[in-house]
XYZ file of C-alpha atoms in Angstrom:
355
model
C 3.788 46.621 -54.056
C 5.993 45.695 -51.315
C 4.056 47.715 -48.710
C 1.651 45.491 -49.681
C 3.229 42.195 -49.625
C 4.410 43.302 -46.081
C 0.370 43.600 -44.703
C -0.837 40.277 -46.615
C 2.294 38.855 -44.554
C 1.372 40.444 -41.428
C -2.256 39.504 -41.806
C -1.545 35.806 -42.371
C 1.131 35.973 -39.375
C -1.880 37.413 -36.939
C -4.159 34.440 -37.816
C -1.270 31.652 -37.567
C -0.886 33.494 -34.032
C -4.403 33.429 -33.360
C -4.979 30.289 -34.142
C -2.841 28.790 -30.992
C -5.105 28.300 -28.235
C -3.424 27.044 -25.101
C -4.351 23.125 -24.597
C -6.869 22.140 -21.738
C -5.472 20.484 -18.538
C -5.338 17.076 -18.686
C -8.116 15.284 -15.940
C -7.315 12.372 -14.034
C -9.363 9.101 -15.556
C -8.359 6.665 -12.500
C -5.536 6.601 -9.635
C -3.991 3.153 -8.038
C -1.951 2.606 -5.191
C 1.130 0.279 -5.049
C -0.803 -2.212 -2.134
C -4.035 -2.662 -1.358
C -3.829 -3.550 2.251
C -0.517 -3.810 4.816
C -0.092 -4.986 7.768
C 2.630 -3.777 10.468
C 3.266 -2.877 14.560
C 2.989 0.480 16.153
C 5.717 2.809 15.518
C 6.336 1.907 12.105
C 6.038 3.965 8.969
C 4.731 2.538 5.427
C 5.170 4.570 2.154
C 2.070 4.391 -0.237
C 2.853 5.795 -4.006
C -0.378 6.409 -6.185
C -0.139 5.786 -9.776
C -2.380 8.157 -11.547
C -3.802 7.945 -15.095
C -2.532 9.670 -17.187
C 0.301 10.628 -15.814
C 0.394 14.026 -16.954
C -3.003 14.619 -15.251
C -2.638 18.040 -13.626
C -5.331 16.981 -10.648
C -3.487 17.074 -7.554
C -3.539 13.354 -5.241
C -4.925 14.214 -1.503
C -4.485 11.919 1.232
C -6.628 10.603 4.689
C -7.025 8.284 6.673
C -10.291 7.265 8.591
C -8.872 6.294 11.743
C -5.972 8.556 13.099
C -5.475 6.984 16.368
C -4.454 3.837 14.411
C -2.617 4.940 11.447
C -1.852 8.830 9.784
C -0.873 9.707 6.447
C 1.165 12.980 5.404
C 0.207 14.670 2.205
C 3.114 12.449 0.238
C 1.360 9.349 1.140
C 3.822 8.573 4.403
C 1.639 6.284 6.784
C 2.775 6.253 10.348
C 1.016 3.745 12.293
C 0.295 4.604 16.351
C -1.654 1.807 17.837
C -3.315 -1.509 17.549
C -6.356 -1.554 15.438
C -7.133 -0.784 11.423
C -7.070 2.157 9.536
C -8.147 2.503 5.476
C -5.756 4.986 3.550
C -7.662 6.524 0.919
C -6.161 8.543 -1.864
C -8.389 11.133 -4.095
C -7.271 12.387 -7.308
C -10.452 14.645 -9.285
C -13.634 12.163 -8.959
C -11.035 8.942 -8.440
C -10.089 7.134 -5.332
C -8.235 4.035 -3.907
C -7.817 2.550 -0.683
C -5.268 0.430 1.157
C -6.353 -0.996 4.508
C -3.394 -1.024 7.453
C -3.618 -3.361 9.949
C -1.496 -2.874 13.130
C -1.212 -5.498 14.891
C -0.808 -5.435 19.130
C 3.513 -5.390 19.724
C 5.115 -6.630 23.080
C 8.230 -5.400 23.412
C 8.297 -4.600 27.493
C 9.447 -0.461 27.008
C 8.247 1.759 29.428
C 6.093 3.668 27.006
C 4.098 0.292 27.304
C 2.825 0.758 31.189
C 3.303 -2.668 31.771
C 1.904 -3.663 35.551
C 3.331 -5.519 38.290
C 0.593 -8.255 40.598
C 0.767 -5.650 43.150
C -0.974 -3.059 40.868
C 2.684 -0.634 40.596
C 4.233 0.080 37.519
C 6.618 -2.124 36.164
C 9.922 -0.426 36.954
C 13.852 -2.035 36.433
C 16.331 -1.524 38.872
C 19.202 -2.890 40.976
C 18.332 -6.686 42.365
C 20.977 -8.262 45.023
C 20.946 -12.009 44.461
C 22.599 -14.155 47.396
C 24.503 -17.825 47.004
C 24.879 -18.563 50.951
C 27.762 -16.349 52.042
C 28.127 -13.732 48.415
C 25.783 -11.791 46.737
C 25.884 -10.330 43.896
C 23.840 -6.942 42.355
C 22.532 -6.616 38.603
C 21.165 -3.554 37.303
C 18.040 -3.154 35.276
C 16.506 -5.918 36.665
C 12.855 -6.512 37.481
C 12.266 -9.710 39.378
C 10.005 -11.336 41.993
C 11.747 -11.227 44.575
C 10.811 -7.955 45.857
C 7.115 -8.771 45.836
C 7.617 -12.042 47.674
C 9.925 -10.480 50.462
C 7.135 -7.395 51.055
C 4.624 -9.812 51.185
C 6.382 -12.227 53.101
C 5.007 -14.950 51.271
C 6.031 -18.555 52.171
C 5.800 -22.212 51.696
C 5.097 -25.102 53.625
C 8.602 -24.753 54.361
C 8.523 -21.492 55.997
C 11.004 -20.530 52.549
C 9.893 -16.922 50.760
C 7.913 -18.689 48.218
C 6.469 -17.175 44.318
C 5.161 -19.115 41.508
C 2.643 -16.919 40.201
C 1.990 -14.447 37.087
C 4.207 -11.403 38.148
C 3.169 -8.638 35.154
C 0.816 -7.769 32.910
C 0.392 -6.051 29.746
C -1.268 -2.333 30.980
C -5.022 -3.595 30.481
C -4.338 -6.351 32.600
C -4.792 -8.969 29.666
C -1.813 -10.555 29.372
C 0.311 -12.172 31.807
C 4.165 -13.353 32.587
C 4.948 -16.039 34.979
C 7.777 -15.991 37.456
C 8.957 -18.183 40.138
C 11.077 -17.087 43.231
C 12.475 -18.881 46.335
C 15.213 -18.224 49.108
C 16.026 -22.191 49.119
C 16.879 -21.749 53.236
C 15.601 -25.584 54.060
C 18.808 -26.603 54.375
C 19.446 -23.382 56.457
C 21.838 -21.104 53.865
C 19.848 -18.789 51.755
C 20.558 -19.344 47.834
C 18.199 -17.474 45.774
C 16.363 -19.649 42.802
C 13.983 -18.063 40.025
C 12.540 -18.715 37.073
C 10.188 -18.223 34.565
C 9.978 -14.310 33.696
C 11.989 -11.598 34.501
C 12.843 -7.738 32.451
C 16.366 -7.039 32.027
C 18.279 -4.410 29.248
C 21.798 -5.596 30.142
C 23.188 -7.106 27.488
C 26.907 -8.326 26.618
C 28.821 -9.749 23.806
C 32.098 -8.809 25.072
C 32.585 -11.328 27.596
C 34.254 -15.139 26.616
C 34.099 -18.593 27.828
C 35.381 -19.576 30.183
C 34.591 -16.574 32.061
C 30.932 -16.775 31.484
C 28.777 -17.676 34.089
C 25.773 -16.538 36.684
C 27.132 -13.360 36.455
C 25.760 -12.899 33.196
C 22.508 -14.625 33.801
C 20.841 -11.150 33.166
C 22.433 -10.795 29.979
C 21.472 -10.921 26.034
C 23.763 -11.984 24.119
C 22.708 -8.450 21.351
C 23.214 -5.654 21.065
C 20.354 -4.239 22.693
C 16.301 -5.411 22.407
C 14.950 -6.864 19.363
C 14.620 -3.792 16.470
C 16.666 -1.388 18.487
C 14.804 -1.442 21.459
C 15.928 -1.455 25.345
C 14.187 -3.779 26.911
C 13.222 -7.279 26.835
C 12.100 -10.344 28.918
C 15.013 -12.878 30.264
C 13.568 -16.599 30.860
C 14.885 -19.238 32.678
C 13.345 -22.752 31.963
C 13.785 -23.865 35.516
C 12.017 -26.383 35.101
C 13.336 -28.049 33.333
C 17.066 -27.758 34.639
C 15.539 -29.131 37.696
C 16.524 -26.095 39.726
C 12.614 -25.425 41.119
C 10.184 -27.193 43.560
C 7.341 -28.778 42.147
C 5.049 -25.813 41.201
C 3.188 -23.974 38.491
C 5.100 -20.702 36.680
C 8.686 -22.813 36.984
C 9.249 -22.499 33.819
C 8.057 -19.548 31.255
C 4.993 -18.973 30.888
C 2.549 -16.489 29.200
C -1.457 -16.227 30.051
C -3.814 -14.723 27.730
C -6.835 -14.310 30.543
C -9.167 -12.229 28.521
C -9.429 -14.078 25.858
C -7.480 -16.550 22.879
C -5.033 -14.862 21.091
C -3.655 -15.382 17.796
C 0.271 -14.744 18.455
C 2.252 -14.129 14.690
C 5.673 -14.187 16.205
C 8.596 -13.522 18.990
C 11.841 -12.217 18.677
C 14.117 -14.910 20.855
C 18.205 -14.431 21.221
C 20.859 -16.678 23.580
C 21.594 -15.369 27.103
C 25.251 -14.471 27.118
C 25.747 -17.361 29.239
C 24.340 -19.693 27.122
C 26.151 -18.342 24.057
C 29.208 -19.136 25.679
C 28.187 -22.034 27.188
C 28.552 -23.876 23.618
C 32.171 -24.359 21.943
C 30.492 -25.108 17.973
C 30.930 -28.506 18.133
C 29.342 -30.662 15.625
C 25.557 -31.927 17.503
C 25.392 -28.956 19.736
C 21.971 -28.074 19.744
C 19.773 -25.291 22.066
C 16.107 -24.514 21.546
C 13.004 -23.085 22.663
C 10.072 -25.310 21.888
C 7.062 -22.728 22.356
C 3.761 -24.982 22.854
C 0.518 -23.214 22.699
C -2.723 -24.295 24.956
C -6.514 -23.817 24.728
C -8.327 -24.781 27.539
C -5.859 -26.479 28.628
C -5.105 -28.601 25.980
C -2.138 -28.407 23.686
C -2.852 -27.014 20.057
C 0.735 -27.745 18.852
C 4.602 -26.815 19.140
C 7.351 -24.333 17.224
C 11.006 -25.260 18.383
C 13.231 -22.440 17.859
C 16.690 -23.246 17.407
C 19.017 -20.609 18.671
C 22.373 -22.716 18.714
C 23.090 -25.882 15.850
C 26.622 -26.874 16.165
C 29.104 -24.112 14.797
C 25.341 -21.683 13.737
C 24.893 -19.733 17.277
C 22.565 -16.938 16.980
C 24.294 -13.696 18.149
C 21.740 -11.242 17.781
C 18.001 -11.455 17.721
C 15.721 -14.059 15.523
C 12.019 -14.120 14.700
C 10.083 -17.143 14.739
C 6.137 -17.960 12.964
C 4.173 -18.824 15.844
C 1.193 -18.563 13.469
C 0.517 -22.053 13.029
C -0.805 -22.194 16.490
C -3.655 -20.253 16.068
C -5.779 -18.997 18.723
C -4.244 -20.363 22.241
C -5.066 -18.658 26.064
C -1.669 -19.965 26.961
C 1.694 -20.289 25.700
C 4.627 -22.346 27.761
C 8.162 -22.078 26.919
C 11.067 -25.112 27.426
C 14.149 -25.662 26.888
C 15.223 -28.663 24.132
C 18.924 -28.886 24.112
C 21.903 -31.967 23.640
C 23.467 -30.632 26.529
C 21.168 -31.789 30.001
C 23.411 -29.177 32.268
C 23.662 -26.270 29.986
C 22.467 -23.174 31.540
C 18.429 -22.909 30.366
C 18.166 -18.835 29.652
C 17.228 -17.251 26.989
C 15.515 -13.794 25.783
C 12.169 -12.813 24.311
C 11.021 -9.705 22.939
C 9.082 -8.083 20.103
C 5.692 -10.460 20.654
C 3.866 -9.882 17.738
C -0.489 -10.518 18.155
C -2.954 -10.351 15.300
C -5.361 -7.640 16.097
């Protein structure tokens, strides 16, 4: 009896057993992404995450991109972007898909990696510039100027002084250009070298203090380096404005867009170190950049970019909305400040276009 009891067990045990079936895998119904569109600069990195439904679907998420000179994507959805232009992301799980569109916009920041050209066709390369006050002169490092350019040339005014007020570099497709001034001031017979408008620099110096600021630091950011970590960046000086330039065109900063308007997002802008020290704090200091764009020669409208309101003076690097300008072929920088003799530098870097 037992012996039997034992089988009937057995047999019921064998179809319990055989009755478990392992379950089917589970198929993605959809997949979503976390953006549908980004936009960023060259050299940046953006992470997508996909959301798929359900989440226990066993399909595995695959990841492109259509355009991977602009923008590539690693197989964990990791986007690093490489150049100007627009790329669509597109992530597949089973029959599903969803996009995300990355826009990289064009970045100015003046590195070397950016082949930026000088007017006489050479790379744009920094180096040591000797700048003379009648009997001194003084060097600076990493330094690219116009006065170089205007002593080769031997170019010359009506009064016989070495003479530049011109565009000095480009961007490397020769779209974009930086005004610079440059003069030797010998009409009184001492030679005292002026400039203005544009010049590249990567000194940079927080350490120094009033009062020992001064045109020795007139190459100098008051950062710790270029806008975002870079090493580079533009030094202006609104001479213009100071009243430190003969009457002339590319005085004071000045930026070209010669191919065609431009839509200009934003610009990174930080004090020269002399300027930073220029100012004590005191309640109605005041320093700014007012950045006015032009189309055809006509002003569009103005940004003013404080750098320096009273005791608030900007010690490392700020970004300022040009957007509202629109499309301009020009943009002209000046000085706007509550002190007429302050020294008129500043720094620019990080110019962000719409592509």
């Amino acid at each position: 009896m037992k012996k039997l009891l034992l089988i009937a067990f057995a047999a019921l045990a064998f179809a319990a057993c055989s009755d478990d079936k392992p379950e089917a895998p589970v198929a993605a119904t959809g997949i979503a992404l976390d953006r549908a569109d980004a936009e960023t600069v060259p050299g940046k990195t953006i992470q997508l995450v996909a959301a798929v439904t359900p989440s226990d679907a066993v399909d595995p998420v695959t990841w492109t991109s259509d355009n991977e000179a602009v923008a590539t994507v690693s197989d964990s959805g990791l986007v690093e972007t490489l150049s100007a232009g627009e790329a669509t992301v597109t992530a597949e799980c089973g029959e599903f898909t969803a996009k995300c569109v990355i826009r990289v916009n064009e970045l100015i920041s003046f590195e070397a990696g950016e082949n930026m050209v000088g007017i006489d066709g050479e790379a744009v390369i920094l180096g040591t510039i000797s700048v003379v006050s009648g009997k001194n002169t003084a060097t600076f490092p990493n330094v690219y100027w116009a006065k170089e350019y205007t002593e080769t040339n031997d170019l010359r005014d009506d009064y016989d002084q070495l003479f530049f007020a011109s565009p000095l570099f480009s961007t490397a497709d020769g779209n974009i250009w930086f005004s610079s001034y440059y003069c030797d001031c010998t009409i009184y017979g001492s030679q005292y070298d002026a400039w203005g408008g544009f010049v590249l620099s990567s000194n940079v110096n927080k350490s120094v203090a009033p009062p020992q600021a001064g045109p020795d630091n007139q190459f100098e950011a008051y950062a710790d380096g270029g806008a975002d970590g870079s090493k580079t960046f533009a030094v202006c000086y609104d001479a213009k404005t100071a009243g430190m330039a003969m009457s002339a065109d590319c005085c004071w900063p000045q930026i070209d867009f010669t191919a065609a308007p431009r839509e200009v997002l934003s610009i990174a802008l930080a004090n020269s170190t002399w300027t930073y020290n220029y100012f004590s704090g005191h309640e109605g200091d005041s320093y700014a950049i007012k950045i006015t764009g032009k189309l055809n020669d006509v002003e569009v409208g103005s940004v003013e970019c404080p750098l320096i309101s009273g005791a608030d003076k900007a010690d490392t690097w700020k970004t300022f909305d040009l957007s509202s300008l629109g499309k301009v072929d020009c943009l002209v920088f000046a000085v706007v400040s509550s002190e007429k003799y302050a020294p008129f530098y500043f720094c620019v870097d990080d110019i962000i276009l719409k592509k």
